[in-house]
mmCIF file with all atom_site columns, C-alpha atoms in Angstrom:
data_model
loop_
_atom_site.group_PDB
_atom_site.id
_atom_site.type_symbol
_atom_site.label_atom_id
_atom_site.label_alt_id
_atom_site.label_comp_id
_atom_site.label_asym_id
_atom_site.label_entity_id
_atom_site.label_seq_id
_atom_site.pdbx_PDB_ins_code
_atom_site.Cartn_x
_atom_site.Cartn_y
_atom_site.Cartn_z
_atom_site.occupancy
_atom_site.B_iso_or_equiv
_atom_site.pdbx_formal_charge
_atom_site.auth_seq_id
_atom_site.auth_comp_id
_atom_site.auth_asym_id
_atom_site.auth_atom_id
_atom_site.pdbx_PDB_model_num
ATOM 1   C CA . UNK J 1 1   ? 18.301  -2.120  -9.306  1.00 58.00 ? 170 UNK J CA 1
ATOM 2   C CA . UNK J 1 2   ? 14.868  -2.118  -7.743  1.00 67.00 ? 171 UNK J CA 1
ATOM 3   C CA . UNK J 1 3   ? 13.960  -5.088  -5.559  1.00 92.00 ? 172 UNK J CA 1
ATOM 4   C CA . UNK J 1 4   ? 10.434  -5.209  -7.022  1.00 95.00 ? 173 UNK J CA 1
ATOM 5   C CA . UNK J 1 5   ? 10.218  -4.402  -10.717 1.00 96.00 ? 174 UNK J CA 1
ATOM 6   C CA . UNK J 1 6   ? 7.045   -3.788  -12.649 1.00 97.00 ? 175 UNK J CA 1
ATOM 7   C CA . UNK J 1 7   ? 6.768   -3.646  -16.420 1.00 97.00 ? 176 UNK J CA 1
ATOM 8   C CA . UNK J 1 8   ? 5.611   -1.636  -18.215 1.00 96.00 ? 177 UNK J CA 1
ATOM 9   C CA . UNK J 1 9   ? 5.663   1.610   -16.198 1.00 96.00 ? 178 UNK J CA 1
ATOM 10  C CA . UNK J 1 10  ? 2.973   3.153   -18.361 1.00 97.00 ? 179 UNK J CA 1
ATOM 11  C CA . UNK J 1 11  ? 0.603   1.639   -20.879 1.00 97.00 ? 180 UNK J CA 1
ATOM 12  C CA . UNK J 1 12  ? -2.249  2.841   -23.013 1.00 97.00 ? 181 UNK J CA 1
ATOM 13  C CA . UNK J 1 13  ? -4.506  0.183   -24.472 1.00 96.00 ? 182 UNK J CA 1
ATOM 14  C CA . UNK J 1 14  ? -7.818  -0.018  -26.245 1.00 97.00 ? 183 UNK J CA 1
ATOM 15  C CA . UNK J 1 15  ? -11.080 -1.332  -24.892 1.00 97.00 ? 184 UNK J CA 1
ATOM 16  C CA . UNK J 1 16  ? -11.377 -5.074  -25.431 1.00 97.00 ? 185 UNK J CA 1
ATOM 17  C CA . UNK J 1 17  ? -7.652  -5.742  -25.691 1.00 97.00 ? 186 UNK J CA 1
ATOM 18  C CA . UNK J 1 18  ? -5.892  -8.315  -23.549 1.00 96.00 ? 187 UNK J CA 1
ATOM 19  C CA . UNK J 1 19  ? -3.047  -6.907  -21.521 1.00 97.00 ? 188 UNK J CA 1
ATOM 20  C CA . UNK J 1 20  ? -0.540  -8.334  -19.077 1.00 97.00 ? 189 UNK J CA 1
ATOM 21  C CA . UNK J 1 21  ? 1.279   -6.466  -16.337 1.00 98.00 ? 190 UNK J CA 1
ATOM 22  C CA . UNK J 1 22  ? 4.407   -8.144  -15.058 1.00 98.00 ? 191 UNK J CA 1
ATOM 23  C CA . UNK J 1 23  ? 6.125   -8.121  -11.701 1.00 98.00 ? 192 UNK J CA 1
ATOM 24  C CA . UNK J 1 24  ? 9.433   -9.655  -10.700 1.00 97.00 ? 193 UNK J CA 1
ATOM 25  C CA . UNK J 1 25  ? 11.270  -9.475  -7.397  1.00 96.00 ? 194 UNK J CA 1
ATOM 26  C CA . UNK J 1 26  ? 14.744  -10.183 -6.118  1.00 95.00 ? 195 UNK J CA 1
ATOM 27  C CA . UNK J 1 27  ? 13.860  -10.069 -2.414  1.00 91.00 ? 196 UNK J CA 1
ATOM 28  C CA . UNK J 1 28  ? 13.315  -13.810 -2.166  1.00 91.00 ? 197 UNK J CA 1
ATOM 29  C CA . UNK J 1 29  ? 9.855   -13.305 -0.687  1.00 90.00 ? 198 UNK J CA 1
ATOM 30  C CA . UNK J 1 30  ? 7.229   -15.969 -1.185  1.00 89.00 ? 199 UNK J CA 1
ATOM 31  C CA . UNK J 1 31  ? 4.251   -13.661 -0.795  1.00 91.00 ? 200 UNK J CA 1
ATOM 32  C CA . UNK J 1 32  ? 3.212   -11.407 -3.672  1.00 94.00 ? 201 UNK J CA 1
ATOM 33  C CA . UNK J 1 33  ? 0.255   -9.090  -4.192  1.00 94.00 ? 202 UNK J CA 1
ATOM 34  C CA . UNK J 1 34  ? -1.435  -6.996  -6.844  1.00 97.00 ? 203 UNK J CA 1
ATOM 35  C CA . UNK J 1 35  ? -3.164  -3.784  -5.787  1.00 96.00 ? 204 UNK J CA 1
ATOM 36  C CA . UNK J 1 36  ? -5.072  -1.174  -7.700  1.00 97.00 ? 205 UNK J CA 1
ATOM 37  C CA . UNK J 1 37  ? -4.962  2.517   -6.761  1.00 96.00 ? 206 UNK J CA 1
ATOM 38  C CA . UNK J 1 38  ? -7.721  4.922   -7.718  1.00 93.00 ? 207 UNK J CA 1
ATOM 39  C CA . UNK J 1 39  ? -7.887  8.594   -6.689  1.00 85.00 ? 208 UNK J CA 1
ATOM 40  C CA . UNK J 1 40  ? -9.827  9.023   -3.466  1.00 81.00 ? 209 UNK J CA 1
ATOM 41  C CA . UNK J 1 41  ? -10.004 5.283   -2.820  1.00 82.00 ? 210 UNK J CA 1
ATOM 42  C CA . UNK J 1 42  ? -6.547  4.309   -1.691  1.00 88.00 ? 211 UNK J CA 1
ATOM 43  C CA . UNK J 1 43  ? -5.274  0.870   -2.696  1.00 93.00 ? 212 UNK J CA 1
ATOM 44  C CA . UNK J 1 44  ? -7.460  -2.175  -3.086  1.00 94.00 ? 213 UNK J CA 1
ATOM 45  C CA . UNK J 1 45  ? -6.277  -5.766  -3.269  1.00 94.00 ? 214 UNK J CA 1
ATOM 46  C CA . UNK J 1 46  ? -6.894  -7.621  -6.529  1.00 96.00 ? 215 UNK J CA 1
ATOM 47  C CA . UNK J 1 47  ? -5.093  -10.946 -6.009  1.00 96.00 ? 216 UNK J CA 1
ATOM 48  C CA . UNK J 1 48  ? -2.459  -12.368 -3.730  1.00 94.00 ? 217 UNK J CA 1
ATOM 49  C CA . UNK J 1 49  ? -0.244  -15.440 -3.721  1.00 94.00 ? 218 UNK J CA 1
ATOM 50  C CA . UNK J 1 50  ? 1.554   -17.041 -0.793  1.00 90.00 ? 219 UNK J CA 1
ATOM 51  C CA . UNK J 1 51  ? 3.547   -19.405 -2.994  1.00 89.00 ? 220 UNK J CA 1
ATOM 52  C CA . UNK J 1 52  ? 3.628   -20.701 -6.553  1.00 90.00 ? 221 UNK J CA 1
ATOM 53  C CA . UNK J 1 53  ? 0.715   -23.070 -5.988  1.00 91.00 ? 222 UNK J CA 1
ATOM 54  C CA . UNK J 1 54  ? -1.372  -20.722 -3.873  1.00 92.00 ? 223 UNK J CA 1
ATOM 55  C CA . UNK J 1 55  ? -3.460  -17.997 -5.579  1.00 95.00 ? 224 UNK J CA 1
ATOM 56  C CA . UNK J 1 56  ? -6.216  -16.099 -3.809  1.00 93.00 ? 225 UNK J CA 1
ATOM 57  C CA . UNK J 1 57  ? -8.776  -13.527 -4.850  1.00 94.00 ? 226 UNK J CA 1
ATOM 58  C CA . UNK J 1 58  ? -8.732  -10.176 -3.179  1.00 92.00 ? 227 UNK J CA 1
ATOM 59  C CA . UNK J 1 59  ? -11.402 -7.529  -2.779  1.00 89.00 ? 228 UNK J CA 1
ATOM 60  C CA . UNK J 1 60  ? -11.771 -6.650  -6.484  1.00 94.00 ? 229 UNK J CA 1
ATOM 61  C CA . UNK J 1 61  ? -10.755 -9.657  -8.611  1.00 95.00 ? 230 UNK J CA 1
ATOM 62  C CA . UNK J 1 62  ? -13.557 -9.498  -11.208 1.00 95.00 ? 231 UNK J CA 1
ATOM 63  C CA . UNK J 1 63  ? -12.146 -8.795  -14.678 1.00 95.00 ? 232 UNK J CA 1
ATOM 64  C CA . UNK J 1 64  ? -8.613  -9.801  -13.668 1.00 97.00 ? 233 UNK J CA 1
ATOM 65  C CA . UNK J 1 65  ? -6.571  -12.989 -13.595 1.00 97.00 ? 234 UNK J CA 1
ATOM 66  C CA . UNK J 1 66  ? -3.071  -13.752 -12.352 1.00 97.00 ? 235 UNK J CA 1
ATOM 67  C CA . UNK J 1 67  ? -0.273  -16.196 -12.936 1.00 96.00 ? 236 UNK J CA 1
ATOM 68  C CA . UNK J 1 68  ? 2.563   -17.078 -10.549 1.00 96.00 ? 237 UNK J CA 1
ATOM 69  C CA . UNK J 1 69  ? 5.163   -18.392 -12.950 1.00 91.00 ? 238 UNK J CA 1
ATOM 70  C CA . UNK J 1 70  ? 7.876   -18.722 -10.328 1.00 93.00 ? 239 UNK J CA 1
ATOM 71  C CA . UNK J 1 71  ? 8.538   -17.563 -6.812  1.00 93.00 ? 240 UNK J CA 1
ATOM 72  C CA . UNK J 1 72  ? 9.946   -14.345 -8.213  1.00 95.00 ? 241 UNK J CA 1
ATOM 73  C CA . UNK J 1 73  ? 7.304   -13.609 -10.876 1.00 97.00 ? 242 UNK J CA 1
ATOM 74  C CA . UNK J 1 74  ? 3.651   -12.680 -10.552 1.00 97.00 ? 243 UNK J CA 1
ATOM 75  C CA . UNK J 1 75  ? 1.686   -11.418 -13.550 1.00 98.00 ? 244 UNK J CA 1
ATOM 76  C CA . UNK J 1 76  ? -1.677  -9.670  -13.699 1.00 98.00 ? 245 UNK J CA 1
ATOM 77  C CA . UNK J 1 77  ? -3.859  -9.990  -16.797 1.00 97.00 ? 246 UNK J CA 1
ATOM 78  C CA . UNK J 1 78  ? -6.850  -8.066  -18.008 1.00 96.00 ? 247 UNK J CA 1
ATOM 79  C CA . UNK J 1 79  ? -8.543  -10.424 -20.458 1.00 92.00 ? 248 UNK J CA 1
ATOM 80  C CA . UNK J 1 80  ? -10.676 -7.747  -22.067 1.00 96.00 ? 249 UNK J CA 1
ATOM 81  C CA . UNK J 1 81  ? -9.759  -4.288  -20.843 1.00 96.00 ? 250 UNK J CA 1
ATOM 82  C CA . UNK J 1 82  ? -12.496 -1.748  -20.125 1.00 96.00 ? 251 UNK J CA 1
ATOM 83  C CA . UNK J 1 83  ? -12.166 1.996   -19.381 1.00 96.00 ? 252 UNK J CA 1
ATOM 84  C CA . UNK J 1 84  ? -13.003 1.664   -15.674 1.00 95.00 ? 253 UNK J CA 1
ATOM 85  C CA . UNK J 1 85  ? -9.876  -0.448  -15.283 1.00 97.00 ? 254 UNK J CA 1
ATOM 86  C CA . UNK J 1 86  ? -7.869  2.700   -15.888 1.00 97.00 ? 255 UNK J CA 1
ATOM 87  C CA . UNK J 1 87  ? -5.804  2.997   -12.710 1.00 97.00 ? 256 UNK J CA 1
ATOM 88  C CA . UNK J 1 88  ? -2.375  2.748   -11.134 1.00 97.00 ? 257 UNK J CA 1
ATOM 89  C CA . UNK J 1 89  ? -1.429  -0.862  -10.429 1.00 98.00 ? 258 UNK J CA 1
ATOM 90  C CA . UNK J 1 90  ? 1.056   -1.936  -7.795  1.00 97.00 ? 259 UNK J CA 1
ATOM 91  C CA . UNK J 1 91  ? 2.813   -5.209  -7.179  1.00 97.00 ? 260 UNK J CA 1
ATOM 92  C CA . UNK J 1 92  ? 4.063   -5.851  -3.656  1.00 94.00 ? 261 UNK J CA 1
ATOM 93  C CA . UNK J 1 93  ? 5.934   -8.562  -1.772  1.00 93.00 ? 262 UNK J CA 1
ATOM 94  C CA . UNK J 1 94  ? 6.309   -9.566  1.840   1.00 88.00 ? 263 UNK J CA 1
ATOM 95  C CA . UNK J 1 95  ? 8.097   -12.218 3.845   1.00 82.00 ? 264 UNK J CA 1
ATOM 96  C CA . UNK J 1 96  ? 6.372   -14.603 6.258   1.00 74.00 ? 265 UNK J CA 1
ATOM 97  C CA . UNK J 1 97  ? 6.784   -14.376 9.981   1.00 70.00 ? 266 UNK J CA 1
ATOM 98  C CA . UNK J 1 98  ? 5.321   -12.170 12.642  1.00 66.00 ? 267 UNK J CA 1
ATOM 99  C CA . UNK J 1 99  ? 8.348   -9.886  12.669  1.00 67.00 ? 268 UNK J CA 1
ATOM 100 C CA . UNK J 1 100 ? 8.151   -9.248  8.929   1.00 66.00 ? 269 UNK J CA 1
ATOM 101 C CA . UNK J 1 101 ? 5.390   -6.692  8.805   1.00 71.00 ? 270 UNK J CA 1
ATOM 102 C CA . UNK J 1 102 ? 6.562   -4.559  5.898   1.00 80.00 ? 271 UNK J CA 1
ATOM 103 C CA . UNK J 1 103 ? 5.313   -4.848  2.319   1.00 87.00 ? 272 UNK J CA 1
ATOM 104 C CA . UNK J 1 104 ? 7.699   -3.809  -0.466  1.00 91.00 ? 273 UNK J CA 1
ATOM 105 C CA . UNK J 1 105 ? 6.239   -2.162  -3.541  1.00 94.00 ? 274 UNK J CA 1
ATOM 106 C CA . UNK J 1 106 ? 7.171   -1.819  -7.167  1.00 95.00 ? 275 UNK J CA 1
ATOM 107 C CA . UNK J 1 107 ? 7.013   1.590   -8.797  1.00 94.00 ? 276 UNK J CA 1
ATOM 108 C CA . UNK J 1 108 ? 3.591   0.978   -10.236 1.00 95.00 ? 277 UNK J CA 1
ATOM 109 C CA . UNK J 1 109 ? 2.129   0.621   -13.720 1.00 97.00 ? 278 UNK J CA 1
ATOM 110 C CA . UNK J 1 110 ? -0.142  3.381   -14.896 1.00 96.00 ? 279 UNK J CA 1
ATOM 111 C CA . UNK J 1 111 ? -2.712  1.785   -17.192 1.00 97.00 ? 280 UNK J CA 1
ATOM 112 C CA . UNK J 1 112 ? -5.058  3.802   -19.371 1.00 97.00 ? 281 UNK J CA 1
ATOM 113 C CA . UNK J 1 113 ? -7.852  2.046   -21.244 1.00 97.00 ? 282 UNK J CA 1
ATOM 114 C CA . UNK J 1 114 ? -9.317  4.134   -24.068 1.00 97.00 ? 283 UNK J CA 1
ATOM 115 C CA . UNK N 2 1   ? -14.780 -6.061  7.980   1.00 77.00 ? 604 UNK N CA 1
ATOM 116 C CA . UNK N 2 2   ? -11.902 -3.795  8.775   1.00 85.00 ? 605 UNK N CA 1
ATOM 117 C CA . UNK N 2 3   ? -11.960 -0.236  7.469   1.00 92.00 ? 606 UNK N CA 1
ATOM 118 C CA . UNK N 2 4   ? -9.498  2.636   7.498   1.00 96.00 ? 607 UNK N CA 1
ATOM 119 C CA . UNK N 2 5   ? -10.607 6.257   7.268   1.00 96.00 ? 608 UNK N CA 1
ATOM 120 C CA . UNK N 2 6   ? -8.513  9.317   6.523   1.00 97.00 ? 609 UNK N CA 1
ATOM 121 C CA . UNK N 2 7   ? -10.794 12.318  6.852   1.00 95.00 ? 610 UNK N CA 1
ATOM 122 C CA . UNK N 2 8   ? -8.372  14.924  5.519   1.00 96.00 ? 611 UNK N CA 1
ATOM 123 C CA . UNK N 2 9   ? -8.067  14.791  1.709   1.00 95.00 ? 612 UNK N CA 1
ATOM 124 C CA . UNK N 2 10  ? -5.475  17.573  1.798   1.00 97.00 ? 613 UNK N CA 1
ATOM 125 C CA . UNK N 2 11  ? -3.342  19.315  4.394   1.00 97.00 ? 614 UNK N CA 1
ATOM 126 C CA . UNK N 2 12  ? -0.817  22.116  4.090   1.00 97.00 ? 615 UNK N CA 1
ATOM 127 C CA . UNK N 2 13  ? 1.940   23.240  6.421   1.00 97.00 ? 616 UNK N CA 1
ATOM 128 C CA . UNK N 2 14  ? 4.638   25.851  6.430   1.00 97.00 ? 617 UNK N CA 1
ATOM 129 C CA . UNK N 2 15  ? 8.165   24.533  6.029   1.00 97.00 ? 618 UNK N CA 1
ATOM 130 C CA . UNK N 2 16  ? 9.783   23.799  9.418   1.00 97.00 ? 619 UNK N CA 1
ATOM 131 C CA . UNK N 2 17  ? 6.396   23.644  11.163  1.00 97.00 ? 620 UNK N CA 1
ATOM 132 C CA . UNK N 2 18  ? 4.648   20.568  12.571  1.00 98.00 ? 621 UNK N CA 1
ATOM 133 C CA . UNK N 2 19  ? 1.656   18.863  11.000  1.00 98.00 ? 622 UNK N CA 1
ATOM 134 C CA . UNK N 2 20  ? -0.569  16.002  12.124  1.00 98.00 ? 623 UNK N CA 1
ATOM 135 C CA . UNK N 2 21  ? -2.379  13.668  9.746   1.00 98.00 ? 624 UNK N CA 1
ATOM 136 C CA . UNK N 2 22  ? -5.390  11.783  11.067  1.00 98.00 ? 625 UNK N CA 1
ATOM 137 C CA . UNK N 2 23  ? -6.382  8.163   10.639  1.00 98.00 ? 626 UNK N CA 1
ATOM 138 C CA . UNK N 2 24  ? -9.091  6.110   12.279  1.00 98.00 ? 627 UNK N CA 1
ATOM 139 C CA . UNK N 2 25  ? -9.794  2.439   11.809  1.00 97.00 ? 628 UNK N CA 1
ATOM 140 C CA . UNK N 2 26  ? -12.401 -0.081  12.704  1.00 96.00 ? 629 UNK N CA 1
ATOM 141 C CA . UNK N 2 27  ? -11.614 -3.641  13.704  1.00 93.00 ? 630 UNK N CA 1
ATOM 142 C CA . UNK N 2 28  ? -12.718 -6.271  16.163  1.00 91.00 ? 631 UNK N CA 1
ATOM 143 C CA . UNK N 2 29  ? -9.279  -7.856  16.193  1.00 89.00 ? 632 UNK N CA 1
ATOM 144 C CA . UNK N 2 30  ? -6.845  -7.432  19.059  1.00 88.00 ? 633 UNK N CA 1
ATOM 145 C CA . UNK N 2 31  ? -3.728  -8.394  17.123  1.00 88.00 ? 634 UNK N CA 1
ATOM 146 C CA . UNK N 2 32  ? -2.933  -6.071  14.246  1.00 92.00 ? 635 UNK N CA 1
ATOM 147 C CA . UNK N 2 33  ? -0.447  -3.630  12.773  1.00 92.00 ? 636 UNK N CA 1
ATOM 148 C CA . UNK N 2 34  ? -0.807  -0.089  11.528  1.00 95.00 ? 637 UNK N CA 1
ATOM 149 C CA . UNK N 2 35  ? 1.333   1.697   8.991   1.00 95.00 ? 638 UNK N CA 1
ATOM 150 C CA . UNK N 2 36  ? 1.880   5.060   7.404   1.00 97.00 ? 639 UNK N CA 1
ATOM 151 C CA . UNK N 2 37  ? 3.136   4.990   3.819   1.00 96.00 ? 640 UNK N CA 1
ATOM 152 C CA . UNK N 2 38  ? 4.343   7.952   1.797   1.00 96.00 ? 641 UNK N CA 1
ATOM 153 C CA . UNK N 2 39  ? 3.804   8.229   -1.954  1.00 95.00 ? 642 UNK N CA 1
ATOM 154 C CA . UNK N 2 40  ? 5.807   11.036  -3.568  1.00 94.00 ? 643 UNK N CA 1
ATOM 155 C CA . UNK N 2 41  ? 5.231   12.082  -7.202  1.00 91.00 ? 644 UNK N CA 1
ATOM 156 C CA . UNK N 2 42  ? 7.576   9.262   -8.254  1.00 90.00 ? 645 UNK N CA 1
ATOM 157 C CA . UNK N 2 43  ? 4.677   6.896   -7.299  1.00 91.00 ? 646 UNK N CA 1
ATOM 158 C CA . UNK N 2 44  ? 6.900   4.729   -5.120  1.00 90.00 ? 647 UNK N CA 1
ATOM 159 C CA . UNK N 2 45  ? 5.236   3.544   -1.894  1.00 92.00 ? 648 UNK N CA 1
ATOM 160 C CA . UNK N 2 46  ? 7.616   4.152   0.982   1.00 93.00 ? 649 UNK N CA 1
ATOM 161 C CA . UNK N 2 47  ? 7.051   2.891   4.503   1.00 93.00 ? 650 UNK N CA 1
ATOM 162 C CA . UNK N 2 48  ? 7.284   5.793   6.954   1.00 96.00 ? 651 UNK N CA 1
ATOM 163 C CA . UNK N 2 49  ? 6.445   4.168   10.257  1.00 95.00 ? 652 UNK N CA 1
ATOM 164 C CA . UNK N 2 50  ? 4.709   1.115   11.721  1.00 93.00 ? 653 UNK N CA 1
ATOM 165 C CA . UNK N 2 51  ? 2.980   0.362   15.000  1.00 94.00 ? 654 UNK N CA 1
ATOM 166 C CA . UNK N 2 52  ? 2.217   -2.993  16.562  1.00 91.00 ? 655 UNK N CA 1
ATOM 167 C CA . UNK N 2 53  ? -1.108  -2.951  18.367  1.00 91.00 ? 656 UNK N CA 1
ATOM 168 C CA . UNK N 2 54  ? 0.275   -4.879  21.337  1.00 89.00 ? 657 UNK N CA 1
ATOM 169 C CA . UNK N 2 55  ? 2.861   -2.179  21.984  1.00 88.00 ? 658 UNK N CA 1
ATOM 170 C CA . UNK N 2 56  ? 1.692   0.696   24.137  1.00 85.00 ? 659 UNK N CA 1
ATOM 171 C CA . UNK N 2 57  ? 4.633   2.900   23.275  1.00 91.00 ? 660 UNK N CA 1
ATOM 172 C CA . UNK N 2 58  ? 4.111   5.155   20.273  1.00 93.00 ? 661 UNK N CA 1
ATOM 173 C CA . UNK N 2 59  ? 6.476   4.492   17.377  1.00 92.00 ? 662 UNK N CA 1
ATOM 174 C CA . UNK N 2 60  ? 8.934   7.172   16.290  1.00 93.00 ? 663 UNK N CA 1
ATOM 175 C CA . UNK N 2 61  ? 11.263  7.452   13.313  1.00 92.00 ? 664 UNK N CA 1
ATOM 176 C CA . UNK N 2 62  ? 13.355  10.617  13.351  1.00 95.00 ? 665 UNK N CA 1
ATOM 177 C CA . UNK N 2 63  ? 10.943  13.498  12.575  1.00 97.00 ? 666 UNK N CA 1
ATOM 178 C CA . UNK N 2 64  ? 7.961   11.153  12.267  1.00 97.00 ? 667 UNK N CA 1
ATOM 179 C CA . UNK N 2 65  ? 5.963   9.937   15.229  1.00 97.00 ? 668 UNK N CA 1
ATOM 180 C CA . UNK N 2 66  ? 2.533   8.487   15.804  1.00 97.00 ? 669 UNK N CA 1
ATOM 181 C CA . UNK N 2 67  ? -0.149  8.968   18.398  1.00 96.00 ? 670 UNK N CA 1
ATOM 182 C CA . UNK N 2 68  ? -1.698  5.521   18.760  1.00 96.00 ? 671 UNK N CA 1
ATOM 183 C CA . UNK N 2 69  ? -4.932  5.527   20.733  1.00 95.00 ? 672 UNK N CA 1
ATOM 184 C CA . UNK N 2 70  ? -6.024  1.897   20.732  1.00 94.00 ? 673 UNK N CA 1
ATOM 185 C CA . UNK N 2 71  ? -9.305  2.354   22.585  1.00 94.00 ? 674 UNK N CA 1
ATOM 186 C CA . UNK N 2 72  ? -10.320 5.191   20.291  1.00 95.00 ? 675 UNK N CA 1
ATOM 187 C CA . UNK N 2 73  ? -8.989  3.314   17.235  1.00 96.00 ? 676 UNK N CA 1
ATOM 188 C CA . UNK N 2 74  ? -7.016  6.342   16.190  1.00 97.00 ? 677 UNK N CA 1
ATOM 189 C CA . UNK N 2 75  ? -3.564  6.406   14.604  1.00 97.00 ? 678 UNK N CA 1
ATOM 190 C CA . UNK N 2 76  ? -2.320  9.884   13.703  1.00 97.00 ? 679 UNK N CA 1
ATOM 191 C CA . UNK N 2 77  ? 1.025   10.786  12.153  1.00 98.00 ? 680 UNK N CA 1
ATOM 192 C CA . UNK N 2 78  ? 2.967   13.801  13.348  1.00 98.00 ? 681 UNK N CA 1
ATOM 193 C CA . UNK N 2 79  ? 5.650   15.265  11.127  1.00 98.00 ? 682 UNK N CA 1
ATOM 194 C CA . UNK N 2 80  ? 7.967   17.676  12.905  1.00 97.00 ? 683 UNK N CA 1
ATOM 195 C CA . UNK N 2 81  ? 10.196  20.263  11.221  1.00 97.00 ? 684 UNK N CA 1
ATOM 196 C CA . UNK N 2 82  ? 8.432   19.738  7.891   1.00 97.00 ? 685 UNK N CA 1
ATOM 197 C CA . UNK N 2 83  ? 10.668  19.736  4.858   1.00 97.00 ? 686 UNK N CA 1
ATOM 198 C CA . UNK N 2 84  ? 9.925   20.279  1.175   1.00 96.00 ? 687 UNK N CA 1
ATOM 199 C CA . UNK N 2 85  ? 10.745  16.628  0.539   1.00 96.00 ? 688 UNK N CA 1
ATOM 200 C CA . UNK N 2 86  ? 7.872   15.607  2.807   1.00 97.00 ? 689 UNK N CA 1
ATOM 201 C CA . UNK N 2 87  ? 5.365   16.743  0.187   1.00 97.00 ? 690 UNK N CA 1
ATOM 202 C CA . UNK N 2 88  ? 3.501   13.606  -0.901  1.00 97.00 ? 691 UNK N CA 1
ATOM 203 C CA . UNK N 2 89  ? 0.377   11.544  -0.501  1.00 97.00 ? 692 UNK N CA 1
ATOM 204 C CA . UNK N 2 90  ? 0.278   9.807   2.868   1.00 98.00 ? 693 UNK N CA 1
ATOM 205 C CA . UNK N 2 91  ? -1.646  6.603   3.335   1.00 97.00 ? 694 UNK N CA 1
ATOM 206 C CA . UNK N 2 92  ? -2.667  4.918   6.543   1.00 97.00 ? 695 UNK N CA 1
ATOM 207 C CA . UNK N 2 93  ? -2.916  1.132   6.327   1.00 95.00 ? 696 UNK N CA 1
ATOM 208 C CA . UNK N 2 94  ? -4.022  -1.723  8.569   1.00 94.00 ? 697 UNK N CA 1
ATOM 209 C CA . UNK N 2 95  ? -2.944  -5.343  8.642   1.00 91.00 ? 698 UNK N CA 1
ATOM 210 C CA . UNK N 2 96  ? -4.439  -8.055  10.740  1.00 85.00 ? 699 UNK N CA 1
ATOM 211 C CA . UNK N 2 97  ? -2.073  -10.175 12.763  1.00 79.00 ? 700 UNK N CA 1
ATOM 212 C CA . UNK N 2 98  ? -1.337  -13.806 11.992  1.00 73.00 ? 701 UNK N CA 1
ATOM 213 C CA . UNK N 2 99  ? -0.704  -15.221 8.531   1.00 67.00 ? 702 UNK N CA 1
ATOM 214 C CA . UNK N 2 100 ? -3.041  -12.878 6.657   1.00 64.00 ? 703 UNK N CA 1
ATOM 215 C CA . UNK N 2 101 ? -0.813  -10.174 5.189   1.00 70.00 ? 704 UNK N CA 1
ATOM 216 C CA . UNK N 2 102 ? -3.404  -8.190  3.311   1.00 82.00 ? 705 UNK N CA 1
ATOM 217 C CA . UNK N 2 103 ? -3.270  -4.444  3.820   1.00 89.00 ? 706 UNK N CA 1
ATOM 218 C CA . UNK N 2 104 ? -6.430  -2.370  4.144   1.00 92.00 ? 707 UNK N CA 1
ATOM 219 C CA . UNK N 2 105 ? -5.820  1.213   3.068   1.00 94.00 ? 708 UNK N CA 1
ATOM 220 C CA . UNK N 2 106 ? -7.237  4.628   3.741   1.00 95.00 ? 709 UNK N CA 1
ATOM 221 C CA . UNK N 2 107 ? -7.986  7.005   0.874   1.00 95.00 ? 710 UNK N CA 1
ATOM 222 C CA . UNK N 2 108 ? -4.897  9.112   1.507   1.00 96.00 ? 711 UNK N CA 1
ATOM 223 C CA . UNK N 2 109 ? -4.036  12.671  2.521   1.00 97.00 ? 712 UNK N CA 1
ATOM 224 C CA . UNK N 2 110 ? -2.169  14.985  0.190   1.00 97.00 ? 713 UNK N CA 1
ATOM 225 C CA . UNK N 2 111 ? 0.422   16.960  2.152   1.00 98.00 ? 714 UNK N CA 1
ATOM 226 C CA . UNK N 2 112 ? 1.543   20.293  0.734   1.00 97.00 ? 715 UNK N CA 1
ATOM 227 C CA . UNK N 2 113 ? 4.621   22.018  2.141   1.00 97.00 ? 716 UNK N CA 1
ATOM 228 C CA . UNK N 2 114 ? 4.703   25.791  1.782   1.00 96.00 ? 717 UNK N CA 1
ATOM 229 C CA . UNK N 2 115 ? 8.221   27.263  1.479   1.00 93.00 ? 718 UNK N CA 1
#
């Protein structure tokens, strides 16, 4: 089983619909992230959380919200989806400490807003 | 603000040959980390290699090695003996040292392996 699991893997939704992307992890990490990947732009940070009570906006948080339901779960919501939110979304985790430099990624959710 | 630039949108190499992917970055920090991630068609982000800025020695992982030029802010990835399974998007990423774990990413380079 994957250490970082994203659901759904693919989703098509209509403009104006509310949609939630879910992420769960079994790595025991306290730090979780949501990134968006667009062709030619690499990944950009949407939100990040260092623990259940700590939520922070990233570079492109407008139009998105998140919920950290537990240490292992971090959900991303689009309250009213629009076509330019069509992208590949990644959840990632990391552990604290200087020696823990690696981020671990889920397999991504491809979202299409029509 | 930190930025990461990958100037090669696409590169191709003959199987078994060597290829170098370029990455430059801009930062005023002295403590940071640099990474190369691979994204095959499966979409999974896979860490290829990492470099700590305070280490002068270039990192190596089997057929993958980096040329880290701190003064020039350059961090290139060399893939030796290219294999068909190396075909993927390759992303260069930067992370500041300390407690901030956010990654800043380049736009990626698509690597094509010719059989």
